[in-house]
Amino acid sequence: MSVVAKVYRGSLVDLTHIGHIAVVDHTGKILYHYGNPDRITFARSSAKPMQAVPVLESGAADAYGITEREIALFCASHSGESFHVAGVQSILSKAGLTDEVLQCGTHPPIAEYAAAQLKLEGLEAKTVHCNCSGKHAGMLIAAKYLQEDLNTYYQENHPVQKRVMKTISEICEYDEERIVTAVDGCGVPVHALPLFKFAQGFARLSKPDLFDDRRSKVIRRITEAMTSYPEMVGGTNRICTDLMKICGDRLFAKAGAGAYYAIGLKDKGIGITFKIEDGGSGILNAVILETLRQLDLIKKEELNLLEKYYVVKNRNHKGEIVGETKIEFELIKNFPEAPHTIVI
């Protein structure tokens, strides 16, 4: 079993978490791994930077005057804070649309203070509060610009989703026929492929010059938007936002539901993917940071700034510390020529 973390209650191991990690270069070579890098896994919202590519390639973003800050929202699993909501509404408004066309479903804002404010004001959450509304807004403006049906943009057989599938296949160098699809939480298709192939996709995103000039410019624009406006990708007290605020000079990162995560190392041609079997997102954050530490991709002082994600104490209902979660794994080096550390 590939145990990545143990939960201690007192001195006894109470729970264990199983996980998988793949560190891969842009050619698909697995440099390091832990667990099963071949695990067929739904990338969930970690696919959003790739799903944003055909939106920009359609010409819609330029035609409607979408800003870089708003492009970051195409890649977001946002917290439903006021600036996220305003951003999604702005994107739609520029294309002559309203939030009534969003087909992402509704849930309360992830940000507890934003959800509490809605409740205090006696308001119900709307589709713009859904963490995936930015992605959906991007898909909608592409469909509008290309004069495609707006009512079915989220369905698998719609041109929007066919372009997404083709793009993921091309970026990850994995045949469309082999990609497993299902329906994601927000209603659009979700894509499953081996962890190492999706890591290869992020590795290729990290090195835009691997693509033709048009796609290279689009990818660079997307990843730069993510790291320039990390608050739009997640929000307050979110690992994506805080990690890119501190390390955005060297990486871009995107979380996915079910404890999936993907990182691209800027201009290095290296991608990293993570999956925790039980969906333990709190554990995932610490595993991500420990992986970056083992690869010398994060400095001690930066880890200290991210301590709330890295050091996991277990508390009872009174707030007393009754145990801790220890991250216990060591990456396996796959090739003698793989770097002992990745120079940043």
Protein backbone atom coordinates (compact mmCIF):
# COMPACT_ATOMS: atom_id res chain seq x y z
CA MET A 1 0.00 0.00 0.00
CA SER A 2 1.26 3.47 -0.86
CA VAL A 3 0.58 5.18 2.46
CA VAL A 4 1.24 8.91 2.25
CA ALA A 5 -0.02 9.92 5.69
CA LYS A 6 -0.89 8.46 9.08
CA VAL A 7 -3.35 10.00 11.49
CA TYR A 8 -2.32 9.60 15.12
CA ARG A 9 -4.73 9.81 18.05
CA GLY A 10 -2.38 10.06 20.96
CA SER A 11 0.50 7.73 20.15
CA LEU A 12 -1.57 5.22 18.15
CA VAL A 13 -2.12 5.25 14.38
CA ASP A 14 -5.87 5.71 13.98
CA LEU A 15 -6.16 6.17 10.22
CA THR A 16 -3.99 5.85 7.13
CA HIS A 17 -4.28 7.62 3.79
CA ILE A 18 -3.30 6.00 0.49
CA GLY A 19 -2.03 8.21 -2.31
CA HIS A 20 -0.32 8.33 -5.68
CA ILE A 21 2.14 10.85 -7.13
CA ALA A 22 3.70 11.18 -10.58
CA VAL A 23 6.55 13.56 -11.47
CA VAL A 24 6.90 13.51 -15.25
CA ASP A 25 8.78 15.38 -17.97
CA HIS A 26 7.25 16.71 -21.18
CA THR A 27 8.16 13.55 -23.12
CA GLY A 28 6.18 11.37 -20.72
CA LYS A 29 9.18 10.00 -18.84
CA ILE A 30 8.35 9.35 -15.18
CA LEU A 31 11.16 10.95 -13.17
CA TYR A 32 9.78 10.18 -9.70
CA HIS A 33 6.69 8.45 -8.44
CA TYR A 34 4.95 7.15 -5.37
CA GLY A 35 2.12 4.64 -5.49
CA ASN A 36 0.68 3.95 -8.93
CA PRO A 37 1.47 6.56 -11.61
CA ASP A 38 -0.57 4.53 -14.12
CA ARG A 39 -3.80 4.87 -12.11
CA ILE A 40 -6.65 5.91 -14.42
CA THR A 41 -8.04 8.93 -12.60
CA PHE A 42 -10.56 11.67 -13.25
CA ALA A 43 -8.64 14.95 -13.35
CA ARG A 44 -11.75 16.85 -12.24
CA SER A 45 -11.15 20.61 -12.01
CA SER A 46 -7.40 20.21 -12.47
CA ALA A 47 -8.28 20.07 -16.18
CA LYS A 48 -9.55 23.67 -16.20
CA PRO A 49 -6.35 25.26 -17.57
CA MET A 50 -6.60 22.83 -20.51
CA GLN A 51 -10.33 23.45 -20.87
CA ALA A 52 -9.57 27.17 -21.15
CA VAL A 53 -7.29 26.67 -24.16
CA PRO A 54 -10.05 26.23 -26.80
CA VAL A 55 -11.90 29.23 -25.34
CA LEU A 56 -8.96 31.51 -26.11
CA GLU A 57 -8.23 29.73 -29.39
CA SER A 58 -11.81 30.44 -30.51
CA GLY A 59 -11.07 34.16 -30.54
CA ALA A 60 -13.91 34.89 -28.10
CA ALA A 61 -11.72 36.30 -25.31
CA ASP A 62 -10.18 38.91 -27.60
CA ALA A 63 -13.43 39.69 -29.38
CA TYR A 64 -15.22 40.42 -26.11
CA GLY A 65 -12.34 42.20 -24.39
CA ILE A 66 -11.82 39.62 -21.64
CA THR A 67 -9.06 40.71 -19.24
CA GLU A 68 -6.20 38.57 -17.94
CA ARG A 69 -7.83 38.64 -14.50
CA GLU A 70 -11.01 37.22 -16.03
CA ILE A 71 -9.03 34.59 -17.96
CA ALA A 72 -7.79 33.34 -14.58
CA LEU A 73 -11.47 32.74 -13.70
CA PHE A 74 -11.78 30.35 -16.67
CA CYS A 75 -9.33 28.14 -14.71
CA ALA A 76 -10.93 28.66 -11.31
CA SER A 77 -12.62 26.59 -8.68
CA HIS A 78 -13.43 29.84 -6.98
CA SER A 79 -14.76 30.47 -3.49
CA GLY A 80 -17.81 32.52 -4.49
CA GLU A 81 -16.42 35.73 -3.01
CA SER A 82 -17.77 39.06 -4.26
CA PHE A 83 -14.86 39.63 -6.65
CA HIS A 84 -15.34 36.16 -8.15
CA VAL A 85 -19.04 36.74 -8.68
CA ALA A 86 -18.42 40.17 -10.21
CA GLY A 87 -15.77 38.68 -12.51
CA VAL A 88 -18.07 35.97 -13.86
CA GLN A 89 -20.87 38.48 -14.38
CA SER A 90 -18.45 40.76 -16.22
CA ILE A 91 -17.35 37.97 -18.58
CA LEU A 92 -20.94 37.12 -19.45
CA SER A 93 -22.01 40.74 -19.78
CA LYS A 94 -19.23 41.47 -22.27
CA ALA A 95 -20.69 38.76 -24.51
CA GLY A 96 -24.24 40.05 -24.06
CA LEU A 97 -25.19 37.20 -21.71
CA THR A 98 -26.51 36.93 -18.16
CA ASP A 99 -25.98 34.33 -15.45
CA GLU A 100 -29.33 32.77 -16.39
CA VAL A 101 -27.55 30.89 -19.18
CA LEU A 102 -25.11 29.16 -16.81
CA GLN A 103 -25.74 25.41 -16.57
CA CYS A 104 -23.27 24.67 -13.76
CA GLY A 105 -25.78 24.24 -10.95
CA THR A 106 -25.78 26.02 -7.62
CA HIS A 107 -24.15 25.63 -4.24
CA PRO A 108 -23.32 28.06 -1.40
CA PRO A 109 -20.01 29.91 -1.68
CA ILE A 110 -16.99 27.88 -0.57
CA ALA A 111 -15.84 30.91 1.41
CA GLU A 112 -17.68 30.59 4.72
CA TYR A 113 -17.86 34.34 5.25
CA ALA A 114 -19.45 34.81 1.81
CA ALA A 115 -21.99 32.07 2.50
CA ALA A 116 -22.78 33.62 5.90
CA GLN A 117 -23.26 37.04 4.30
CA LEU A 118 -25.76 35.63 1.81
CA LYS A 119 -27.67 33.98 4.64
CA LEU A 120 -27.61 37.19 6.70
CA GLU A 121 -29.09 39.09 3.77
CA GLY A 122 -31.75 36.41 3.23
CA LEU A 123 -30.42 35.60 -0.23
CA GLU A 124 -30.10 32.25 -1.96
CA ALA A 125 -26.93 31.19 -3.73
CA LYS A 126 -27.05 31.56 -7.51
CA THR A 127 -25.25 29.82 -10.35
CA VAL A 128 -22.53 32.52 -10.30
CA HIS A 129 -21.59 31.33 -6.78
CA CYS A 130 -20.82 27.84 -8.12
CA ASN A 131 -17.07 27.30 -8.06
CA CYS A 132 -17.13 26.26 -11.73
CA SER A 133 -19.07 29.28 -13.03
CA GLY A 134 -15.92 30.89 -14.47
CA LYS A 135 -15.17 27.82 -16.57
CA HIS A 136 -18.77 27.72 -17.76
CA ALA A 137 -18.69 31.43 -18.60
CA GLY A 138 -15.66 30.78 -20.80
CA MET A 139 -17.38 27.91 -22.57
CA LEU A 140 -20.47 30.05 -23.11
CA ILE A 141 -18.67 33.00 -24.66
CA ALA A 142 -16.87 30.64 -27.04
CA ALA A 143 -20.19 29.13 -28.09
CA LYS A 144 -21.73 32.59 -28.49
CA TYR A 145 -18.82 33.86 -30.57
CA LEU A 146 -18.88 30.79 -32.83
CA GLN A 147 -22.71 30.99 -33.12
CA GLU A 148 -23.28 27.61 -31.49
CA ASP A 149 -26.24 26.54 -29.37
CA LEU A 150 -26.07 28.04 -25.88
CA ASN A 151 -28.58 25.73 -24.23
CA THR A 152 -26.56 22.54 -24.71
CA TYR A 153 -22.97 23.85 -24.45
CA TYR A 154 -22.28 21.59 -21.45
CA GLN A 155 -23.25 18.33 -23.17
CA GLU A 156 -20.64 15.87 -24.44
CA ASN A 157 -21.70 16.03 -28.10
CA HIS A 158 -21.63 19.85 -28.26
CA PRO A 159 -18.79 21.44 -30.29
CA VAL A 160 -17.52 23.17 -27.13
CA GLN A 161 -16.96 19.86 -25.38
CA LYS A 162 -15.59 18.17 -28.49
CA ARG A 163 -12.95 20.90 -28.69
CA VAL A 164 -12.12 20.38 -25.01
CA MET A 165 -11.68 16.63 -25.53
CA LYS A 166 -9.46 17.18 -28.57
CA THR A 167 -7.35 19.72 -26.69
CA ILE A 168 -6.81 17.50 -23.64
CA SER A 169 -5.85 14.62 -25.94
CA GLU A 170 -3.35 16.77 -27.82
CA ILE A 171 -1.78 18.38 -24.77
CA CYS A 172 -1.45 15.09 -22.86
CA GLU A 173 -0.49 13.11 -25.98
CA TYR A 174 -3.13 10.51 -25.18
CA ASP A 175 -5.65 9.22 -27.75
CA GLU A 176 -9.19 10.55 -27.41
CA GLU A 177 -10.55 7.01 -27.69
CA ARG A 178 -8.68 6.02 -24.53
CA ILE A 179 -9.88 8.93 -22.39
CA VAL A 180 -12.69 7.81 -20.08
CA THR A 181 -15.49 10.34 -19.65
CA ALA A 182 -18.31 10.79 -17.18
CA VAL A 183 -20.27 13.78 -15.85
CA ASP A 184 -18.58 16.16 -13.43
CA GLY A 185 -20.21 17.90 -10.49
CA CYS A 186 -20.97 20.98 -12.60
CA GLY A 187 -22.55 18.99 -15.42
CA VAL A 188 -19.83 19.07 -18.10
CA PRO A 189 -17.81 16.01 -19.17
CA VAL A 190 -14.97 14.99 -16.87
CA HIS A 191 -11.91 13.21 -18.22
CA ALA A 192 -9.91 10.30 -16.82
CA LEU A 193 -6.46 9.22 -17.98
CA PRO A 194 -3.36 7.82 -16.28
CA LEU A 195 -1.87 10.09 -13.64
CA PHE A 196 1.47 10.21 -15.45
CA LYS A 197 -0.16 11.24 -18.74
CA PHE A 198 -1.97 14.15 -17.12
CA ALA A 199 1.30 15.10 -15.41
CA GLN A 200 2.87 15.04 -18.87
CA GLY A 201 0.11 17.39 -20.00
CA PHE A 202 0.99 19.86 -17.25
CA ALA A 203 4.66 19.43 -18.11
CA ARG A 204 3.85 20.43 -21.68
CA LEU A 205 1.74 23.37 -20.48
CA SER A 206 4.78 24.50 -18.49
CA LYS A 207 6.85 24.69 -21.68
CA PRO A 208 4.60 26.48 -24.18
CA ASP A 209 7.25 26.57 -26.90
CA LEU A 210 6.58 22.85 -27.47
CA PHE A 211 3.42 23.91 -29.32
CA ASP A 212 2.83 25.88 -32.48
CA ASP A 213 2.96 29.66 -32.21
CA ARG A 214 -0.80 30.14 -31.81
CA ARG A 215 -1.24 27.58 -29.05
CA SER A 216 2.02 28.58 -27.38
CA LYS A 217 0.77 32.15 -26.96
CA VAL A 218 -2.59 30.95 -25.61
CA ILE A 219 -1.02 28.61 -23.06
CA ARG A 220 1.45 31.22 -21.86
CA ARG A 221 -1.41 33.69 -21.49
CA ILE A 222 -3.43 31.22 -19.40
CA THR A 223 -0.63 30.19 -17.04
CA GLU A 224 0.52 33.78 -16.61
CA ALA A 225 -3.05 34.84 -15.81
CA MET A 226 -3.24 32.12 -13.13
CA THR A 227 -0.04 33.20 -11.41
CA SER A 228 -0.65 36.94 -11.85
CA TYR A 229 -4.14 36.72 -10.33
CA PRO A 230 -4.02 33.66 -8.04
CA GLU A 231 -6.87 35.01 -5.90
CA MET A 232 -9.19 34.43 -8.88
CA VAL A 233 -8.20 30.75 -9.23
CA GLY A 234 -9.19 29.82 -5.67
CA GLY A 235 -9.77 32.49 -3.07
CA THR A 236 -9.21 33.28 0.58
CA ASN A 237 -7.44 30.47 2.46
CA ARG A 238 -7.20 28.22 -0.59
CA ILE A 239 -4.06 26.22 -1.36
CA CYS A 240 -3.97 27.10 -5.09
CA THR A 241 -4.10 30.82 -4.35
CA ASP A 242 -1.60 30.82 -1.50
CA LEU A 243 0.85 28.47 -3.23
CA MET A 244 0.90 30.59 -6.39
CA LYS A 245 1.17 33.82 -4.42
CA ILE A 246 4.36 32.50 -2.85
CA CYS A 247 5.79 30.27 -5.59
CA GLY A 248 4.10 31.63 -8.71
CA ASP A 249 7.45 32.65 -10.15
CA ARG A 250 8.22 28.98 -10.72
CA LEU A 251 4.96 27.03 -10.85
CA PHE A 252 1.24 27.09 -11.61
CA ALA A 253 -1.17 24.80 -9.82
CA LYS A 254 -4.77 23.63 -9.96
CA ALA A 255 -6.85 21.57 -7.56
CA GLY A 256 -9.52 19.09 -8.56
CA ALA A 257 -12.34 17.57 -6.54
CA GLY A 258 -11.79 14.17 -4.96
CA ALA A 259 -8.27 15.12 -3.80
CA TYR A 260 -6.70 15.49 -7.23
CA TYR A 261 -4.01 18.08 -7.89
CA ALA A 262 -1.72 19.11 -10.72
CA ILE A 263 1.33 21.37 -10.89
CA GLY A 264 3.42 22.60 -13.80
CA LEU A 265 6.97 23.88 -13.25
CA LYS A 266 7.33 26.98 -15.40
CA ASP A 267 9.66 26.55 -18.36
CA LYS A 268 11.05 23.30 -16.90
CA GLY A 269 8.89 20.91 -18.89
CA ILE A 270 7.97 19.02 -15.71
CA GLY A 271 4.50 18.26 -14.34
CA ILE A 272 3.34 16.69 -11.08
CA THR A 273 0.00 15.02 -10.34
CA PHE A 274 -1.44 13.79 -7.07
CA LYS A 275 -4.39 11.64 -6.04
CA ILE A 276 -5.46 10.72 -2.52
CA GLU A 277 -7.64 7.60 -2.64
CA ASP A 278 -10.16 8.63 0.02
CA GLY A 279 -10.59 12.17 -1.28
CA GLY A 280 -8.86 13.65 1.79
CA SER A 281 -8.20 17.16 0.53
CA GLY A 282 -6.80 18.31 3.87
CA ILE A 283 -4.19 15.57 3.67
CA LEU A 284 -3.55 16.39 0.01
CA ASN A 285 -2.31 19.89 0.78
CA ALA A 286 0.40 18.58 3.09
CA VAL A 287 1.37 15.87 0.57
CA ILE A 288 1.76 18.51 -2.15
CA LEU A 289 4.06 20.62 0.01
CA GLU A 290 6.09 17.62 1.16
CA THR A 291 6.60 16.60 -2.47
CA LEU A 292 7.81 20.10 -3.33
CA ARG A 293 10.14 19.95 -0.31
CA GLN A 294 11.61 16.61 -1.35
CA LEU A 295 12.27 17.98 -4.83
CA ASP A 296 13.83 21.17 -3.42
CA LEU A 297 11.17 23.23 -5.17
CA ILE A 298 10.15 25.19 -2.10
CA LYS A 299 12.27 27.03 0.45
CA LYS A 300 12.02 26.56 4.20
CA GLU A 301 10.76 30.09 4.73
CA GLU A 302 8.09 29.53 2.08
CA LEU A 303 6.98 26.34 3.80
CA ASN A 304 6.69 28.30 7.02
CA LEU A 305 4.35 30.75 5.30
CA LEU A 306 2.21 27.79 4.19
CA GLU A 307 2.34 26.06 7.57
CA LYS A 308 -1.46 25.90 7.96
CA TYR A 309 -1.52 23.51 4.98
CA TYR A 310 1.61 21.57 5.92
CA VAL A 311 1.24 20.91 9.65
CA VAL A 312 -2.01 19.10 10.39
CA LYS A 313 -3.06 18.92 14.04
CA ASN A 314 -6.15 16.95 15.05
CA ARG A 315 -8.50 18.62 17.49
CA ASN A 316 -11.58 17.55 19.41
CA HIS A 317 -14.84 19.51 19.64
CA LYS A 318 -13.35 21.68 22.37
CA GLY A 319 -10.46 22.70 20.13
CA GLU A 320 -7.91 20.69 22.10
CA ILE A 321 -5.09 18.99 20.19
CA VAL A 322 -5.59 15.23 20.51
CA GLY A 323 -3.24 14.01 17.79
CA GLU A 324 -1.59 14.86 14.52
CA THR A 325 -1.35 13.76 10.94
CA LYS A 326 2.16 12.81 9.84
CA ILE A 327 3.11 12.84 6.18
CA GLU A 328 5.20 9.71 5.71
CA PHE A 329 6.41 8.88 2.23
CA GLU A 330 9.51 9.17 0.09
CA LEU A 331 9.42 9.70 -3.65
CA ILE A 332 10.94 6.90 -5.72
CA LYS A 333 13.49 7.99 -8.33
CA ASN A 334 12.80 6.19 -11.60
CA PHE A 335 15.93 6.83 -13.65
CA PRO A 336 19.58 7.24 -12.67
CA GLU A 337 19.67 10.39 -14.80
CA ALA A 338 16.67 11.93 -13.02
CA PRO A 339 17.84 14.98 -11.07
CA HIS A 340 18.27 14.51 -7.34
CA THR A 341 16.56 17.86 -7.04
CA ILE A 342 14.91 20.07 -9.62
CA VAL A 343 16.78 23.35 -9.88
CA ILE A 344 14.51 26.36 -9.45
